[in-house]
GROMACS .gro file of C-alpha atoms in nm:
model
  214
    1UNK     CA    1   0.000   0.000   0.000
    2UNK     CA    2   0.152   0.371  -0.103
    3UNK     CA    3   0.206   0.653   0.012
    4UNK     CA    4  -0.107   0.841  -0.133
    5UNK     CA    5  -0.030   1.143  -0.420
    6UNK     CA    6  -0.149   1.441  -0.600
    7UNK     CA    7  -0.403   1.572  -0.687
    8UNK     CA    8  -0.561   1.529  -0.281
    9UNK     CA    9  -0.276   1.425  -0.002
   10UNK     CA   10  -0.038   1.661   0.015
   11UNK     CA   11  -0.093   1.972   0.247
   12UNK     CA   12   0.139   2.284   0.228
   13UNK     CA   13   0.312   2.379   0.513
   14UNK     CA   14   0.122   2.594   0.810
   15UNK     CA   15   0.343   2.832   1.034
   16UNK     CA   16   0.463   2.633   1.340
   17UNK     CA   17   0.488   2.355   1.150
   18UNK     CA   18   0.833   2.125   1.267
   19UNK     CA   19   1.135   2.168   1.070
   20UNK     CA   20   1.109   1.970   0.719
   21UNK     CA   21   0.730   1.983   0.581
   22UNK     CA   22   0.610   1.684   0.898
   23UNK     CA   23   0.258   1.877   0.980
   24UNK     CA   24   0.061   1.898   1.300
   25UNK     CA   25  -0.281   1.667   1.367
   26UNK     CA   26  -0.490   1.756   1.524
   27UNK     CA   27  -0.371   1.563   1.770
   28UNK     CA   28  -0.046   1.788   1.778
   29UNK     CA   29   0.205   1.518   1.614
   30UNK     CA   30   0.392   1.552   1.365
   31UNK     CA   31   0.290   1.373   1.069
   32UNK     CA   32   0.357   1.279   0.677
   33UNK     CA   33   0.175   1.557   0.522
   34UNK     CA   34  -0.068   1.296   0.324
   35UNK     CA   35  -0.183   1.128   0.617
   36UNK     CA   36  -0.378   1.490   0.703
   37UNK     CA   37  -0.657   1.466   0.410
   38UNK     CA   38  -0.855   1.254   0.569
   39UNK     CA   39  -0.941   1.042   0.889
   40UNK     CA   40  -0.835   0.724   0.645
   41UNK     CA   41  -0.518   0.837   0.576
   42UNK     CA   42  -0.385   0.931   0.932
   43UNK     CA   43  -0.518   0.560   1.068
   44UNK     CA   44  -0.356   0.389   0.737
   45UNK     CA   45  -0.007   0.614   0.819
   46UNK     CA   46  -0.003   0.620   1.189
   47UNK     CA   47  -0.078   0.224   1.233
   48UNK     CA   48   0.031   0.073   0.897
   49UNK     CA   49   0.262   0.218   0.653
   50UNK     CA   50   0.599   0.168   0.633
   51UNK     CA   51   0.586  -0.074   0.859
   52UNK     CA   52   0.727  -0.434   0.782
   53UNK     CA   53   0.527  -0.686   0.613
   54UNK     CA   54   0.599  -1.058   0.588
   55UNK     CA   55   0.429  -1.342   0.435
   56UNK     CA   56   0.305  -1.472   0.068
   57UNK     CA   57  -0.032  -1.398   0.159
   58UNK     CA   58  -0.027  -1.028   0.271
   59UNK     CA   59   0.195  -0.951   0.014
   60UNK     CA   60   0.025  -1.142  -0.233
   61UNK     CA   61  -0.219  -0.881  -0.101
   62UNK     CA   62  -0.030  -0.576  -0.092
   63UNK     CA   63   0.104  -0.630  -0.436
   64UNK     CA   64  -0.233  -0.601  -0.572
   65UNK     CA   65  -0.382  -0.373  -0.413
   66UNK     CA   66  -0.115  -0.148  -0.534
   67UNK     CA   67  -0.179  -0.311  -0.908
   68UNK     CA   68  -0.548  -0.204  -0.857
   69UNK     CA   69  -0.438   0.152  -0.722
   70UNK     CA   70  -0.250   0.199  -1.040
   71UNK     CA   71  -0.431   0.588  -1.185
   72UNK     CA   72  -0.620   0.614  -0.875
   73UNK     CA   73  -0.613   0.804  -0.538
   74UNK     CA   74  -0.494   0.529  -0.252
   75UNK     CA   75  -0.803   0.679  -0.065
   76UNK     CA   76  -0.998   0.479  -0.357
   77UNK     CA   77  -0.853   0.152  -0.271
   78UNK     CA   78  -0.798   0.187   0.097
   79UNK     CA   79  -1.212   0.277   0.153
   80UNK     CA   80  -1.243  -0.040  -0.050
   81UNK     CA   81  -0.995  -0.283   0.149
   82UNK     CA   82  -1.302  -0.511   0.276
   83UNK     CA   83  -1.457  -0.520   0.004
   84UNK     CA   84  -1.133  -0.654  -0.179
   85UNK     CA   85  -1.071  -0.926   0.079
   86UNK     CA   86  -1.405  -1.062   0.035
   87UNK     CA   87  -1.422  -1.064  -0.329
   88UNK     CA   88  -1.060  -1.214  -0.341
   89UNK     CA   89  -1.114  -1.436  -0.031
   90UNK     CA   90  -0.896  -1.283   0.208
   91UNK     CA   91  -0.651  -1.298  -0.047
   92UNK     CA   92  -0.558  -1.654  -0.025
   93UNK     CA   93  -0.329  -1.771  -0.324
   94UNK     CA   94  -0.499  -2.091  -0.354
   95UNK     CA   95  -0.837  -1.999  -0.370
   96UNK     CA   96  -0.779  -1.699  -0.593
   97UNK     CA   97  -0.555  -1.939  -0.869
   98UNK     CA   98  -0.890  -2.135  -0.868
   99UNK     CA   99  -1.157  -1.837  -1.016
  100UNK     CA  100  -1.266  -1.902  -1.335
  101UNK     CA  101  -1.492  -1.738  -1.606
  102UNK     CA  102  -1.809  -1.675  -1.382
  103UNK     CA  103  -1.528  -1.542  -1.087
  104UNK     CA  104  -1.446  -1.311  -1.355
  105UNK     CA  105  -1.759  -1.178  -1.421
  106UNK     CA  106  -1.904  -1.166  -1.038
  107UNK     CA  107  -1.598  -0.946  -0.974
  108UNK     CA  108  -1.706  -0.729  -1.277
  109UNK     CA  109  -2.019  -0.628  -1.128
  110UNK     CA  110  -1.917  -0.600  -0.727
  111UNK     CA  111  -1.933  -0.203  -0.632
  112UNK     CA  112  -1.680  -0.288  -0.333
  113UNK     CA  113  -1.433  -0.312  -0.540
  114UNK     CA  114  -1.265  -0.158  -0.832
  115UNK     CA  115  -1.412  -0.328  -1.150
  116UNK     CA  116  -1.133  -0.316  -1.397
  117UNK     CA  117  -1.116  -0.644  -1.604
  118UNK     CA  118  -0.734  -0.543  -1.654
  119UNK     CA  119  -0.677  -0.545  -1.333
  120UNK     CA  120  -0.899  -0.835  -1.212
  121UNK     CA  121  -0.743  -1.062  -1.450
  122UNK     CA  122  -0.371  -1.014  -1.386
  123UNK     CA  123  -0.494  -1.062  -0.996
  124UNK     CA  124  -0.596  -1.391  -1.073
  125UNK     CA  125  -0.299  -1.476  -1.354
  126UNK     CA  126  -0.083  -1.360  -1.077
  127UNK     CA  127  -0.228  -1.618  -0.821
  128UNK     CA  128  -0.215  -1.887  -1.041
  129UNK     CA  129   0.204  -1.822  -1.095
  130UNK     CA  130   0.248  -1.820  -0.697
  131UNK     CA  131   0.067  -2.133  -0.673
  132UNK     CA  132   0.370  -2.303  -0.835
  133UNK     CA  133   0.620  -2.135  -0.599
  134UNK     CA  134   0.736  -2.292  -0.211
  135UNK     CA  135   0.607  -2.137   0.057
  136UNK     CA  136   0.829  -1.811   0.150
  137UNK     CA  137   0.938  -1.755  -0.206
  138UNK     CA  138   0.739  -1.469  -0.255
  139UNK     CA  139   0.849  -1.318   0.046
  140UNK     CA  140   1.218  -1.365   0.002
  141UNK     CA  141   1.244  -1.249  -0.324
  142UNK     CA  142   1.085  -0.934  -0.234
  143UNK     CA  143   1.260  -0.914   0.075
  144UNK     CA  144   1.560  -0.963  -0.109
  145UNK     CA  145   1.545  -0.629  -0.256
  146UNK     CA  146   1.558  -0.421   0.062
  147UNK     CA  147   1.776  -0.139   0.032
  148UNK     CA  148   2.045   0.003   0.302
  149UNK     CA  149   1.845   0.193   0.539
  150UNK     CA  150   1.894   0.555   0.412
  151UNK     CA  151   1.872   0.908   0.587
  152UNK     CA  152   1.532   0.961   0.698
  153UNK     CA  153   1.355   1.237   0.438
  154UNK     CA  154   1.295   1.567   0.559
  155UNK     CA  155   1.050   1.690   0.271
  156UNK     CA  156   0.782   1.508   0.097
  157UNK     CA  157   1.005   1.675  -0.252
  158UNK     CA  158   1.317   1.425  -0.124
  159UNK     CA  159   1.070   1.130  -0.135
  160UNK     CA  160   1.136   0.953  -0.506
  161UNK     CA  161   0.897   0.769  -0.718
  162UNK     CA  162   1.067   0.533  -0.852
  163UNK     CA  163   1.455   0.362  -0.753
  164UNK     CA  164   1.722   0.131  -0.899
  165UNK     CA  165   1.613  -0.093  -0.599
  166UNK     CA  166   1.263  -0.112  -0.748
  167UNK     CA  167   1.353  -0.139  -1.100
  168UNK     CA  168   1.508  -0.395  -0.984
  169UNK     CA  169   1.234  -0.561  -0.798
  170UNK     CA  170   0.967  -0.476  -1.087
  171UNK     CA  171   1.242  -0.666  -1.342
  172UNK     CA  172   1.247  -0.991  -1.049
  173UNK     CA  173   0.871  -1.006  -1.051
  174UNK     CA  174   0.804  -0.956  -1.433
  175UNK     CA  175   1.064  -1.217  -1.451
  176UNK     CA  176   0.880  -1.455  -1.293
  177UNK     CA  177   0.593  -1.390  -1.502
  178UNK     CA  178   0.367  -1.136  -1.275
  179UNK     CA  179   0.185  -0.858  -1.400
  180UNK     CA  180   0.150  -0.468  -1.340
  181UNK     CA  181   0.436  -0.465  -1.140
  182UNK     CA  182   0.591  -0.189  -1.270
  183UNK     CA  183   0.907   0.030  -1.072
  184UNK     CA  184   0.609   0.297  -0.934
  185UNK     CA  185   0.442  -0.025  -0.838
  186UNK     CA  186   0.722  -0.190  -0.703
  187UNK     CA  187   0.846   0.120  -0.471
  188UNK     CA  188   0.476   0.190  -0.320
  189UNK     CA  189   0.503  -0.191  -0.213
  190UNK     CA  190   0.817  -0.100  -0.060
  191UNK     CA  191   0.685   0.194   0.099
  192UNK     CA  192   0.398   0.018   0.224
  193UNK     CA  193   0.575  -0.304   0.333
  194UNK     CA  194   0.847  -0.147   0.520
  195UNK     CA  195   1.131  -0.228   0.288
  196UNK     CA  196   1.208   0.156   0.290
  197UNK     CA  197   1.119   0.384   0.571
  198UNK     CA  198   0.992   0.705   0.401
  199UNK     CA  199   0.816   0.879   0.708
  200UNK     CA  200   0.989   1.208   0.728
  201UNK     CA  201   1.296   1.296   0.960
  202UNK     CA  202   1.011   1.481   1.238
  203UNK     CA  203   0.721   1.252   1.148
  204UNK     CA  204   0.625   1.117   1.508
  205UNK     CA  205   0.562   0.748   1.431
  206UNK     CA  206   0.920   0.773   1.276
  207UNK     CA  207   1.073   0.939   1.543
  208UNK     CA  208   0.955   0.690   1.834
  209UNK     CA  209   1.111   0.444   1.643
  210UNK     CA  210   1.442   0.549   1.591
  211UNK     CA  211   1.722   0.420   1.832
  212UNK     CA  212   1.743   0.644   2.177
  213UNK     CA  213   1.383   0.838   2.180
  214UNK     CA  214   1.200   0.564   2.356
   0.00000   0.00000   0.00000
């Protein structure tokens, strides 16, 4: 899951704000400025993202949740996260590798989620391809592609799109024959997964983390 984007996250900076472009809540912590548009995004930043994820499943998950994000506002898929779990049965490899035709077309017509036969269709293409890997592939090759930590960000503007670590990863998973996994893909599912820490320098989930503030 990303980090959401223009046109509706970002926030300019207020006067008072903490040094970097970290914002106030209205809780008084700093935060990402994204996480400030809506009630969504501050639960989704404050409890979930960037944090590390492990296991086929949930990032069988996460990967295409980001494929179905792909031209839309994260607030899109993230209002729809249920309703994505239930249509794709919690996600589980297995079970998704199994739809068929009719799967196909139930998912076509189900408002809670996003009804793109595109998308749908590499979802279930992609399950069928994990079904033939070991357990803990998927995770390790992702994992494998974890980047040195780096400095923590202090602007949203020092925050890139796109990396030679994710390149990388997008080339891995095309590789192995998975679809829309492009690099923009690739580095929101490392954003989201915890392979890269992009919560700014002043951002207060960041800062309780770091080594020495408790």
């Amino acid at each position: 899951m990303s980090s959401p984007t223009a046109p509706d996250a970002p926030l300019a900076p207020t006067p008072g704000a903490p040094t970097g472009d970290a914002l106030p809540g209205p809780d008084g912590l700093p935060r990402c400025p994204w996480s400030l548009a809506t009630e969504d995004y501050r639960a989704y930043h404050d409890t979930e993202w960037g944090r590390p994820v492990r296991g086929d499943r949930e990032l069988f998950e996460r990967l295409s949740l980001e494929a179905f994000q792909s031209g839309l506002s994260w607030l899109t898929i993230l209002r729809r996260r249920e309703g994505f779990r239930t249509a794709f049965a919690d996600f589980r490899i297995p079970v998704v590798a199994a739809y068929g035709a009719e799967d196909v077309t139930r998912l076509l017509a189900d408002p809670g989620i996003i009804r793109n036969r595109a998308k749908i269709e590499a979802t279930l293409h992609n399950a069928r391809v994990l079904t033939g890997w070991p357990k803990g592939r998927l995770t390790e090759l992702i994992w494998s592609r974890a980047p040195a930590p780096a400095p923590a960000p202090r602007t949203t503007a020092a925050i890139p799109a796109v990396t030679p670590a994710s390149t990388a990863l997008a080339k891995d998973l095309k590789r192995e024959g998975l679809r829309f996994v492009g690099p923009t893909t690739a580095y929101a599912l490392m954003q989201a997964c915890g392979l890269v820490d992009d919560h700014l320098a002043d951002c207060h989930v960041r800062v309780r983390r770091e080594p020495g503030t408790g």
